[in-house]
Amino acid sequence: MIERLYFTNNITFDELNLEFKNGLIVFTGSSGAGKSVIFKSILAAFGIFESSASLLEISIDDKINDESIENSNPNVFRVKKDKVTRYFINNQAVSKKIMSELNASNIRYLSAKNYDDFEPNYLLKMLDLIIIKKEQNYENTLNEYKNNFKKLDELEKEYKKLCEDENKINDLKELLSLEIKKIKDINPKIGEYEKLLDIKTKLSKRDKIEQALRKSEGIFTYESSVLELLRLANIDSEFFVSAMNELNDIYNDLNNDSSELDIEEILNRLEKLHYLVKRYGSVEDALNILKDKEKELNIYENIDYEKDNIEKELKTLKNKLISDAKAISKIRLIYLNELECKINDYLNLLYLDKIALRLVEFELGINGIDRFEISLNKAGFKEISSGELNRLRLAFLASFADFIDYANGYIFLDEIDANLSGKEAISIANVISKLSKHYQIFVITHMPWICAKANQHFLVSKENNKSFARELRKDEVANELARMISDENISQSALDFAKTILEGKE
C-alpha cells in the first residue's frame, strides 16, 4: 500500500503532503486544478514519469523483492531534481531504470491505449496462477516442464556447437594437438618454476661465492692450532669442533652447488616454463588447461558418437515435453472456459460485448504449446476506443483478482468514466469498488458514481494560480458530488441526488 505522498515545488503546487488508506482513493476538482499533477507525481516516484518537483517522496509498506536493496518500514522512494534528477530507495541511490523495473509488475496505469494486459505470455501466466490455486500438483507439473525445456535449450545449443565445430573440426584438432604437445613437451612440474627462479638467484652470485670460498678456506689450516690452545687452557673444545664441522658442511654444499649447477641449462628450462606462465597464468593453470584441452580433443575425435548421443537425448526429451505440454494444455482448456465466463460476466456489467478466449497450438516454448488469443466480436484491439479498451482491462483485472484472490499492487485510472452514460459509469464504479478489495486504486474522475464508492476522497482546487489538495470529511463529500452533478451552482435537487448516491453506497 502507498501510505504517503510528499512533494515540493511541483508546477503549481508549493508543497503537498497526503496520507492514503487502502482501497479506493478518488481525486476530484475542476479541470486544470492539478489532479493529473498529483497522479503523475505518484507514478514519477516509481520511475514511470519524469518528476517536475524539486523533491518527491512516496512511502509504501510493501516489501521490495531485490536483494541489492535493503528493506525498511516503510520503504521510501525519493526523487530529487536540481540540475540532474536522482533516484533513491531508502537513501540508497538507484537508476531510474531500476526504479521502474522494480515496480513494473505492481502498477497498472489505465489511461492511454496500452495492450500489455493482453500480451499472450502474460495471459498464460495469469491463467496458470488461477489453475495453481485450484489444482494441488499443477505448479510442480509446470516447474518440471520448464526445467526440462531449459535442459532442452541447453542441449540444442550444445548440439548446434558440435555441428558448427564439425565443419572446422580438422583445424580445431590440429590447433588443440599443437597446444597439448607444447605443454607436454615442456612437461612442467608444480613448484618447479619457483624453485628454478631461486636457483637462478643463487647462480647470479656464484662467482662472488667461489671467490669468497677461496679466500676463507684457509681457516681450516688453523683448526689444529686452535684445538691445541683450548687443550692447554683447559677449555672444553666441543663448541669449536661442532662449529667447524657445520662450517665444513656449508663449504662442501657451496662447492657442490658451484660445480653441479649448469646455468645455461637452467636458463633454458626457465625460458620454457616462463612461456607457460605468461600464456596460462601459472604452471598449475597450464596443467589444468592441458586436461581440458585433452578432454576437448577427445570430444572432437569422437564427435560423431557425441552427436548421436545428443540427438537421441534431444528426441527423447522433446517427445516428453510435447506430451507434457499437451497434458498442460488440456488442464488449461478446462479453466479457460471458467475464466471466459467470469470475464464475460464483468463485460456484461460494463455494457460491453462478449469475448471469446482460445488456446491456439503454437510452437513448443517455455510456456508449453499454447498461445493465448482473444476474439472480440465486432473489432480488433486497434479498432476499439480507449474507453472500451480500459473497461476490457478492468474486466480482466477483476476476473483474475476473483480467481487468484490476493492483493497485487496499484491501479491508476485517469477519467476512465469520461464521456460515458450514467449506467455505464455506475457499472464501472461497481467493478472498481469490487476490485479495490484486491488493489489500492487511485482514480481521477468528474462523475459522482466512483466517488460514492471511495474509501478516501481528495478535493483538488486552485486559487491565485496555486494548487491545493485536501481530504474531504464525510459531511463534505455530498456537496462535492452535488457540484459534480450541477456544476458550480449547487442546486437542492443535485444535493438530494448526491445524498441518494451516497446512501446507496452504504
Coordinates of C-alpha atoms in Angstrom, one line a residue:
M1 CA 0.0 0.0 0.0
I2 CA 1.1 3.6 -0.8
E3 CA 0.9 5.3 2.6
R4 CA 2.1 8.8 1.8
L5 CA 2.9 11.3 -1.0
Y6 CA 5.0 14.4 -0.4
F7 CA 6.5 16.9 -2.9
T8 CA 7.7 20.5 -3.1
N9 CA 7.8 23.0 -5.9
N10 CA 5.8 20.9 -8.4
I11 CA 4.3 23.1 -11.2
T12 CA 1.5 24.9 -9.4
F13 CA 1.9 23.2 -6.0
D14 CA 4.3 24.8 -3.5
E15 CA 4.1 21.8 -1.2
L16 CA 1.8 18.8 -0.8
N17 CA 1.6 16.1 1.9
L18 CA -1.1 13.4 1.6
E19 CA -1.6 10.3 3.6
F20 CA -3.5 7.4 1.9
K21 CA -5.6 4.5 3.1
N22 CA -6.1 1.2 1.4
G23 CA -8.9 0.6 -1.1
L24 CA -10.4 3.1 -3.5
I25 CA -9.0 6.7 -3.5
V26 CA -10.5 9.4 -5.7
F27 CA -9.4 12.9 -6.8
T28 CA -11.9 15.4 -7.9
G29 CA -11.9 19.1 -8.7
S30 CA -12.3 21.5 -11.6
S31 CA -10.3 21.0 -14.8
G32 CA -6.8 22.3 -14.6
A33 CA -6.7 22.3 -10.8
G34 CA -3.8 19.8 -10.6
K35 CA -5.3 16.4 -10.3
S36 CA -3.1 15.0 -13.1
V37 CA -0.1 16.6 -11.4
I38 CA -0.7 14.5 -8.3
F39 CA -1.3 11.4 -10.3
K40 CA 1.8 11.7 -12.3
S41 CA 3.9 12.6 -9.3
I42 CA 3.0 9.3 -7.7
L43 CA 3.9 7.5 -10.9
A44 CA 7.1 9.6 -11.2
A45 CA 8.2 8.3 -7.8
F46 CA 8.1 4.8 -9.3
G47 CA 10.2 6.0 -12.3
I48 CA 7.3 5.8 -14.8
F49 CA 7.1 9.6 -15.5
E50 CA 9.6 12.4 -15.2
S51 CA 9.3 14.3 -11.9
S52 CA 8.6 18.1 -12.0
A53 CA 9.1 18.6 -8.3
S54 CA 12.4 19.6 -6.6
L55 CA 11.8 16.9 -4.0
L56 CA 9.3 14.0 -4.4
E57 CA 8.7 11.1 -1.9
I58 CA 6.3 8.3 -1.5
S59 CA 6.2 5.7 1.3
I60 CA 5.0 2.2 0.8
D61 CA 4.5 -0.7 3.3
D62 CA 5.2 -3.4 0.6
K63 CA 8.4 -5.4 0.6
I64 CA 11.0 -4.7 -2.1
N65 CA 12.0 -8.0 -3.8
D66 CA 15.5 -7.1 -4.6
E67 CA 18.5 -8.4 -2.6
S68 CA 20.6 -5.4 -3.6
I69 CA 18.2 -3.0 -1.8
E70 CA 17.8 -3.1 2.0
N71 CA 14.1 -3.1 3.0
S72 CA 12.8 -0.6 5.6
N73 CA 9.5 0.0 7.3
P74 CA 8.1 1.9 5.4
N75 CA 10.1 1.8 2.2
V76 CA 10.7 5.3 0.9
F77 CA 11.1 6.1 -2.8
R78 CA 12.6 9.6 -3.3
V79 CA 13.3 11.7 -6.4
K80 CA 15.5 14.8 -6.2
K81 CA 15.7 17.2 -9.1
D82 CA 18.2 20.0 -9.4
K83 CA 20.4 20.2 -12.4
V84 CA 20.0 16.4 -12.7
T85 CA 17.4 14.0 -11.5
R86 CA 18.5 11.5 -8.9
Y87 CA 16.6 8.5 -7.6
F88 CA 16.8 6.9 -4.1
I89 CA 15.2 3.9 -2.3
N90 CA 15.7 4.1 1.5
N91 CA 18.5 6.7 0.9
Q92 CA 20.2 4.2 -1.5
A93 CA 20.9 5.7 -4.9
V94 CA 19.5 3.8 -7.8
S95 CA 19.0 4.4 -11.5
K96 CA 15.6 5.4 -13.0
K97 CA 15.6 2.1 -14.9
I98 CA 16.0 0.0 -11.7
M99 CA 13.3 2.2 -10.0
S100 CA 10.8 1.5 -12.8
E101 CA 11.7 -2.2 -13.3
L102 CA 11.2 -2.9 -9.5
N103 CA 7.6 -1.6 -9.7
A104 CA 6.6 -2.5 -13.3
S105 CA 4.7 -5.7 -12.4
N106 CA 2.8 -4.0 -9.5
I107 CA 1.4 -1.0 -11.3
R108 CA -1.5 -0.7 -13.8
Y109 CA -1.9 2.7 -15.4
L110 CA -5.2 2.8 -17.4
S111 CA -5.2 6.0 -19.4
A112 CA -3.9 5.9 -22.9
K113 CA -4.1 2.8 -25.0
N114 CA -1.9 0.1 -23.6
Y115 CA -2.0 -3.6 -24.7
D116 CA 0.4 -5.1 -22.1
D117 CA -2.5 -6.7 -20.2
F118 CA -3.4 -8.7 -23.3
E119 CA 0.1 -9.9 -24.1
P120 CA -0.2 -13.7 -24.7
N121 CA 2.5 -14.8 -22.3
Y122 CA 1.2 -12.6 -19.6
L123 CA -2.3 -14.0 -20.0
L124 CA -1.0 -17.6 -19.9
K125 CA 0.9 -16.7 -16.7
M126 CA -2.3 -15.4 -15.2
L127 CA -4.3 -18.5 -16.3
D128 CA -1.6 -20.7 -14.8
L129 CA -1.9 -18.8 -11.5
I130 CA -5.6 -19.5 -11.5
I131 CA -5.0 -23.2 -12.0
I132 CA -2.3 -23.3 -9.3
K133 CA -4.9 -22.0 -6.8
K134 CA -7.3 -24.9 -7.7
E135 CA -5.0 -27.8 -8.7
Q136 CA -2.6 -29.0 -6.0
N137 CA 0.0 -30.6 -8.2
Y138 CA -0.2 -28.2 -11.2
E139 CA 2.7 -25.9 -10.0
N140 CA 5.0 -28.9 -9.8
T141 CA 3.9 -30.1 -13.2
L142 CA 4.7 -26.6 -14.7
N143 CA 8.0 -26.3 -12.9
E144 CA 9.1 -29.8 -14.1
Y145 CA 8.1 -28.9 -17.7
K146 CA 10.0 -25.6 -17.6
N147 CA 13.1 -27.2 -16.1
N148 CA 13.1 -29.8 -18.9
F149 CA 12.6 -27.1 -21.5
K150 CA 15.6 -25.3 -20.2
K151 CA 17.6 -28.5 -20.4
L152 CA 16.3 -29.0 -24.0
D153 CA 17.5 -25.5 -24.8
E154 CA 21.0 -26.2 -23.4
L155 CA 21.2 -29.5 -25.3
E156 CA 20.2 -27.8 -28.5
K157 CA 22.9 -25.2 -28.0
E158 CA 25.4 -27.9 -27.3
Y159 CA 24.3 -29.8 -30.4
K160 CA 24.5 -26.7 -32.6
K161 CA 28.0 -26.0 -31.4
L162 CA 29.1 -29.6 -32.2
C163 CA 27.6 -29.2 -35.7
E164 CA 29.5 -25.9 -36.2
D165 CA 32.7 -27.4 -34.8
E166 CA 32.3 -30.4 -37.2
N167 CA 32.8 -28.1 -40.1
K168 CA 36.1 -26.9 -38.8
I169 CA 37.0 -30.0 -36.9
N170 CA 40.3 -30.7 -38.6
D171 CA 41.6 -27.2 -37.9
L172 CA 40.5 -27.4 -34.3
K173 CA 42.1 -30.8 -33.8
E174 CA 45.4 -29.5 -35.3
L175 CA 45.4 -26.4 -33.0
L176 CA 44.5 -28.5 -29.9
S177 CA 47.1 -31.1 -30.7
L178 CA 49.8 -28.4 -31.1
E179 CA 48.8 -26.8 -27.8
I180 CA 48.7 -30.1 -26.0
K181 CA 52.1 -31.1 -27.5
K182 CA 53.7 -27.8 -26.5
I183 CA 52.7 -28.3 -22.8
K184 CA 53.6 -32.0 -22.8
D185 CA 57.0 -31.4 -24.4
I186 CA 57.8 -28.9 -21.6
N187 CA 56.4 -31.4 -19.1
P188 CA 56.2 -28.8 -16.2
K189 CA 56.1 -29.8 -12.6
I190 CA 54.2 -27.9 -9.9
G191 CA 56.6 -25.7 -7.9
E192 CA 59.4 -26.2 -10.5
Y193 CA 59.3 -22.6 -11.8
E194 CA 59.6 -21.0 -8.4
K195 CA 62.5 -23.4 -7.4
L196 CA 64.5 -22.6 -10.5
L197 CA 64.0 -18.9 -10.0
D198 CA 65.5 -19.3 -6.6
I199 CA 68.4 -21.3 -8.0
K200 CA 68.9 -18.6 -10.7
T201 CA 69.2 -16.0 -8.0
K202 CA 71.9 -18.1 -6.3
L203 CA 73.8 -18.7 -9.5
S204 CA 73.9 -15.0 -10.2
K205 CA 76.1 -14.7 -7.1
R206 CA 78.2 -17.9 -8.0
D207 CA 81.5 -16.0 -8.9
K208 CA 81.4 -14.0 -5.7
I209 CA 80.7 -17.1 -3.6
E210 CA 83.6 -19.0 -5.2
Q211 CA 86.0 -16.1 -4.7
A212 CA 84.9 -15.8 -1.0
L213 CA 85.3 -19.6 -0.6
R214 CA 88.9 -19.5 -1.8
K215 CA 89.7 -16.5 0.5
S216 CA 88.2 -18.1 3.6
E217 CA 89.1 -21.8 3.2
G218 CA 92.5 -21.2 5.0
I219 CA 90.6 -21.2 8.2
F220 CA 90.8 -25.0 8.2
T221 CA 94.6 -24.9 8.4
Y222 CA 94.4 -23.3 11.9
E223 CA 91.9 -25.8 13.2
S224 CA 94.5 -28.0 14.9
S225 CA 96.3 -25.0 16.4
V226 CA 93.1 -23.7 18.0
L227 CA 92.3 -27.1 19.4
E228 CA 95.8 -27.2 21.0
L229 CA 95.3 -23.8 22.5
L230 CA 92.0 -24.8 24.0
R231 CA 93.5 -28.0 25.4
L232 CA 96.4 -26.1 27.1
A233 CA 94.0 -23.6 28.5
N234 CA 91.9 -26.4 29.9
I235 CA 88.8 -25.2 28.0
D236 CA 86.1 -27.6 26.6
S237 CA 86.6 -27.6 22.8
E238 CA 83.2 -29.2 21.9
F239 CA 81.7 -25.9 20.8
F240 CA 84.6 -25.3 18.4
V241 CA 84.6 -28.8 16.9
S242 CA 80.8 -28.5 16.3
A243 CA 81.2 -25.1 14.7
M244 CA 84.0 -26.3 12.4
N245 CA 82.0 -29.4 11.4
E246 CA 79.0 -27.2 10.5
L247 CA 81.2 -24.8 8.6
N248 CA 82.8 -27.7 6.7
D249 CA 79.4 -28.9 5.6
I250 CA 78.5 -25.4 4.3
Y251 CA 81.7 -25.3 2.4
N252 CA 81.0 -28.7 0.8
D253 CA 77.5 -27.7 -0.1
L254 CA 78.6 -24.4 -1.7
N255 CA 81.4 -26.2 -3.6
N256 CA 78.9 -28.8 -4.8
D257 CA 76.4 -26.2 -5.9
S258 CA 79.0 -24.4 -7.8
S259 CA 80.3 -27.5 -9.5
E260 CA 77.0 -29.3 -10.3
L261 CA 74.7 -26.4 -11.5
D262 CA 74.6 -25.6 -15.2
I263 CA 73.5 -22.0 -15.6
E264 CA 72.7 -22.4 -19.4
E265 CA 70.6 -25.5 -18.8
I266 CA 68.7 -23.7 -16.0
L267 CA 68.1 -20.6 -18.1
N268 CA 66.8 -22.7 -21.0
R269 CA 64.4 -24.5 -18.7
L270 CA 63.2 -21.3 -17.1
E271 CA 62.5 -19.8 -20.6
K272 CA 60.2 -22.7 -21.4
L273 CA 58.4 -22.5 -18.1
H274 CA 58.1 -18.7 -18.4
Y275 CA 56.3 -19.2 -21.7
L276 CA 53.7 -21.3 -19.9
V277 CA 53.3 -18.9 -17.0
K278 CA 52.9 -15.9 -19.4
R279 CA 50.4 -17.7 -21.6
Y280 CA 48.3 -19.5 -18.9
G281 CA 49.0 -17.6 -15.6
S282 CA 50.9 -20.4 -13.8
V283 CA 52.3 -23.9 -14.2
E284 CA 49.3 -25.2 -12.3
D285 CA 46.9 -23.4 -14.7
A286 CA 48.8 -24.8 -17.7
L287 CA 48.4 -28.3 -16.3
N288 CA 44.7 -27.8 -15.8
I289 CA 44.3 -26.4 -19.3
L290 CA 46.2 -29.4 -20.6
K291 CA 43.5 -31.7 -19.1
D292 CA 40.7 -29.5 -20.5
K293 CA 42.3 -29.5 -24.0
E294 CA 42.8 -33.3 -23.9
K295 CA 39.2 -33.7 -23.0
E296 CA 38.1 -31.3 -25.7
L297 CA 40.3 -33.1 -28.3
N298 CA 38.8 -36.4 -27.2
I299 CA 35.3 -35.0 -27.9
Y300 CA 36.3 -33.8 -31.3
E301 CA 37.9 -37.1 -32.1
N302 CA 34.6 -38.7 -31.0
I303 CA 32.3 -36.1 -32.4
D304 CA 30.0 -38.5 -34.3
Y305 CA 29.5 -40.5 -31.2
E306 CA 28.7 -37.4 -29.2
K307 CA 26.3 -36.1 -31.8
D308 CA 24.4 -39.4 -31.9
N309 CA 24.1 -39.4 -28.1
I310 CA 22.8 -35.8 -28.0
E311 CA 20.4 -36.5 -31.0
K312 CA 18.9 -39.4 -29.1
E313 CA 18.6 -37.4 -25.8
L314 CA 17.1 -34.5 -27.7
K315 CA 14.5 -36.7 -29.4
T316 CA 13.5 -38.3 -26.1
L317 CA 13.3 -35.0 -24.2
K318 CA 11.4 -33.3 -27.0
N319 CA 8.8 -36.1 -27.1
K320 CA 8.4 -35.9 -23.3
L321 CA 8.0 -32.1 -23.5
I322 CA 5.4 -32.4 -26.2
S323 CA 3.5 -35.0 -24.2
D324 CA 3.7 -32.9 -21.0
A325 CA 2.7 -29.7 -22.9
K326 CA -0.4 -31.3 -24.3
A327 CA -1.4 -32.5 -20.8
I328 CA -0.9 -29.0 -19.5
S329 CA -2.9 -27.6 -22.4
K330 CA -5.9 -29.9 -21.5
I331 CA -5.9 -28.6 -18.0
R332 CA -5.7 -25.0 -19.2
L333 CA -8.7 -25.5 -21.5
I334 CA -10.9 -26.6 -18.6
Y335 CA -10.1 -23.4 -16.6
L336 CA -10.1 -21.2 -19.7
N337 CA -13.8 -21.8 -20.1
E338 CA -14.3 -20.7 -16.4
L339 CA -12.2 -17.6 -17.0
E340 CA -14.1 -16.7 -20.2
C341 CA -17.4 -16.9 -18.3
K342 CA -16.1 -14.8 -15.5
I343 CA -14.8 -12.1 -17.8
N344 CA -18.0 -12.0 -19.8
D345 CA -20.0 -11.6 -16.6
Y346 CA -17.9 -8.4 -15.9
L347 CA -18.2 -7.3 -19.5
N348 CA -22.0 -7.6 -19.3
L349 CA -21.9 -5.4 -16.2
L350 CA -19.8 -2.9 -18.1
Y351 CA -22.1 -2.9 -21.1
L352 CA -19.5 -4.4 -23.4
D353 CA -19.9 -7.2 -25.9
K354 CA -18.8 -10.7 -25.0
I355 CA -15.4 -12.0 -26.0
A356 CA -14.1 -15.5 -26.8
L357 CA -10.9 -16.9 -25.3
R358 CA -8.9 -19.5 -27.2
L359 CA -5.7 -21.5 -26.8
V360 CA -4.1 -22.0 -30.2
E361 CA -1.5 -24.6 -30.7
F362 CA 1.9 -22.9 -31.1
E363 CA 5.5 -23.9 -31.4
L364 CA 7.0 -25.6 -28.3
G365 CA 8.2 -23.0 -25.8
I366 CA 8.9 -22.3 -22.2
N367 CA 5.1 -21.9 -21.6
G368 CA 4.2 -25.1 -23.5
I369 CA 2.5 -25.3 -26.9
D370 CA -0.3 -22.8 -26.2
R371 CA -0.8 -19.3 -27.5
F372 CA -3.5 -17.3 -25.7
E373 CA -5.8 -15.4 -28.1
I374 CA -8.8 -13.1 -27.5
S375 CA -11.5 -12.7 -30.1
L376 CA -13.6 -9.5 -30.0
N377 CA -17.0 -9.8 -31.6
K378 CA -17.1 -6.6 -33.6
A379 CA -13.5 -5.4 -33.9
G380 CA -9.8 -5.9 -33.2
F381 CA -7.9 -4.3 -30.3
K382 CA -6.7 -1.5 -32.6
E383 CA -10.2 -0.5 -33.6
I384 CA -11.9 -0.2 -30.2
S385 CA -11.9 3.1 -28.3
S386 CA -9.6 3.7 -25.4
G387 CA -12.6 3.8 -23.1
E388 CA -13.7 0.3 -24.3
L389 CA -10.2 -1.0 -24.1
N390 CA -9.8 0.2 -20.5
R391 CA -13.2 -1.3 -19.4
L392 CA -12.0 -4.5 -21.0
R393 CA -8.8 -4.3 -19.0
L394 CA -10.9 -3.7 -15.8
A395 CA -12.9 -6.9 -16.6
F396 CA -9.7 -8.9 -16.9
L397 CA -8.2 -7.5 -13.8
A398 CA -11.3 -8.1 -11.8
S399 CA -11.6 -11.6 -13.1
F400 CA -8.0 -12.5 -12.2
A401 CA -8.5 -10.9 -8.8
D402 CA -11.6 -13.0 -8.1
F403 CA -9.8 -16.3 -9.1
I404 CA -6.4 -15.6 -7.5
D405 CA -7.7 -13.7 -4.5
Y406 CA -4.6 -11.7 -3.4
A407 CA -3.5 -8.1 -3.4
N408 CA -1.4 -7.3 -6.5
G409 CA -0.3 -3.7 -6.4
Y410 CA -1.8 -0.4 -7.5
I411 CA -4.2 0.7 -10.3
F412 CA -4.3 4.3 -11.6
L413 CA -7.4 5.3 -13.5
D414 CA -7.4 8.6 -15.2
E415 CA -11.0 9.7 -16.1
I416 CA -11.9 6.1 -17.1
D417 CA -15.6 7.1 -16.9
A418 CA -15.3 10.2 -19.1
N419 CA -18.0 10.6 -21.8
L420 CA -20.0 7.6 -20.6
S421 CA -23.7 7.4 -19.9
G422 CA -24.9 7.2 -16.3
K423 CA -25.5 3.4 -16.4
E424 CA -22.0 2.8 -17.9
A425 CA -20.4 5.0 -15.3
I426 CA -22.3 3.2 -12.5
S427 CA -21.2 -0.2 -13.8
I428 CA -17.5 1.0 -13.8
A429 CA -17.9 2.2 -10.3
N430 CA -19.3 -1.1 -9.1
V431 CA -16.4 -3.1 -10.7
I432 CA -13.8 -0.7 -9.4
S433 CA -15.3 -1.0 -5.9
K434 CA -15.1 -4.7 -6.1
L435 CA -11.5 -4.6 -7.5
S436 CA -10.4 -2.3 -4.6
K437 CA -10.6 -5.2 -2.3
H438 CA -7.5 -6.6 -4.0
Y439 CA -5.7 -3.4 -5.2
Q440 CA -5.1 0.1 -4.0
I441 CA -6.8 2.1 -6.7
F442 CA -6.3 5.8 -7.5
V443 CA -8.9 7.5 -9.6
I444 CA -9.3 10.9 -11.3
T445 CA -13.0 11.5 -12.1
H446 CA -15.5 14.2 -13.0
M447 CA -18.5 11.9 -12.2
P448 CA -20.1 11.1 -8.8
W449 CA -20.5 7.3 -9.1
I450 CA -17.0 6.2 -8.4
C451 CA -16.7 8.9 -5.6
A452 CA -19.7 7.3 -3.8
K453 CA -17.7 4.0 -3.5
A454 CA -14.4 5.7 -2.3
N455 CA -12.6 4.9 0.9
Q456 CA -10.9 8.4 0.6
H457 CA -11.9 11.5 -1.4
F458 CA -9.4 14.3 -2.1
L459 CA -10.5 17.6 -3.5
V460 CA -8.0 19.5 -5.7
S461 CA -8.5 23.2 -6.1
K462 CA -6.7 26.2 -7.5
E463 CA -6.5 29.8 -6.2
N464 CA -4.3 32.6 -7.5
N465 CA -2.5 30.1 -9.7
K466 CA -1.6 28.0 -6.7
S467 CA -2.9 24.4 -6.4
F468 CA -4.0 22.7 -3.2
A469 CA -5.4 19.3 -2.2
R470 CA -7.1 18.1 0.9
E471 CA -9.1 15.1 2.1
L472 CA -12.8 15.7 2.4
R473 CA -14.6 14.9 5.6
K474 CA -17.6 12.6 5.3
D475 CA -20.0 15.5 5.7
E476 CA -18.3 17.4 2.8
V477 CA -18.5 14.6 0.2
A478 CA -22.2 15.2 -0.6
N479 CA -21.5 18.9 -1.5
E480 CA -18.6 17.8 -3.8
L481 CA -20.8 15.2 -5.5
A482 CA -23.6 17.8 -5.9
R483 CA -21.1 20.2 -7.5
M484 CA -20.0 17.5 -10.0
I485 CA -23.7 16.9 -10.9
S486 CA -24.9 20.5 -11.2
D487 CA -21.6 22.4 -11.8
E488 CA -20.6 25.2 -9.5
N489 CA -24.1 26.4 -8.7
I490 CA -25.2 23.6 -6.4
S491 CA -29.0 23.0 -6.6
Q492 CA -31.0 21.4 -3.8
S493 CA -32.1 18.6 -6.2
A494 CA -28.4 17.9 -7.0
L495 CA -27.6 17.8 -3.3
D496 CA -30.5 15.4 -2.7
F497 CA -29.4 13.2 -5.6
A498 CA -25.8 13.2 -4.2
K499 CA -27.1 12.0 -0.8
T500 CA -29.1 9.3 -2.5
I501 CA -26.0 8.0 -4.3
L502 CA -24.0 8.0 -1.0
E503 CA -26.8 6.2 0.8
G504 CA -26.7 3.6 -2.0
K505 CA -23.1 3.1 -1.2
E506 CA -23.8 2.3 2.4

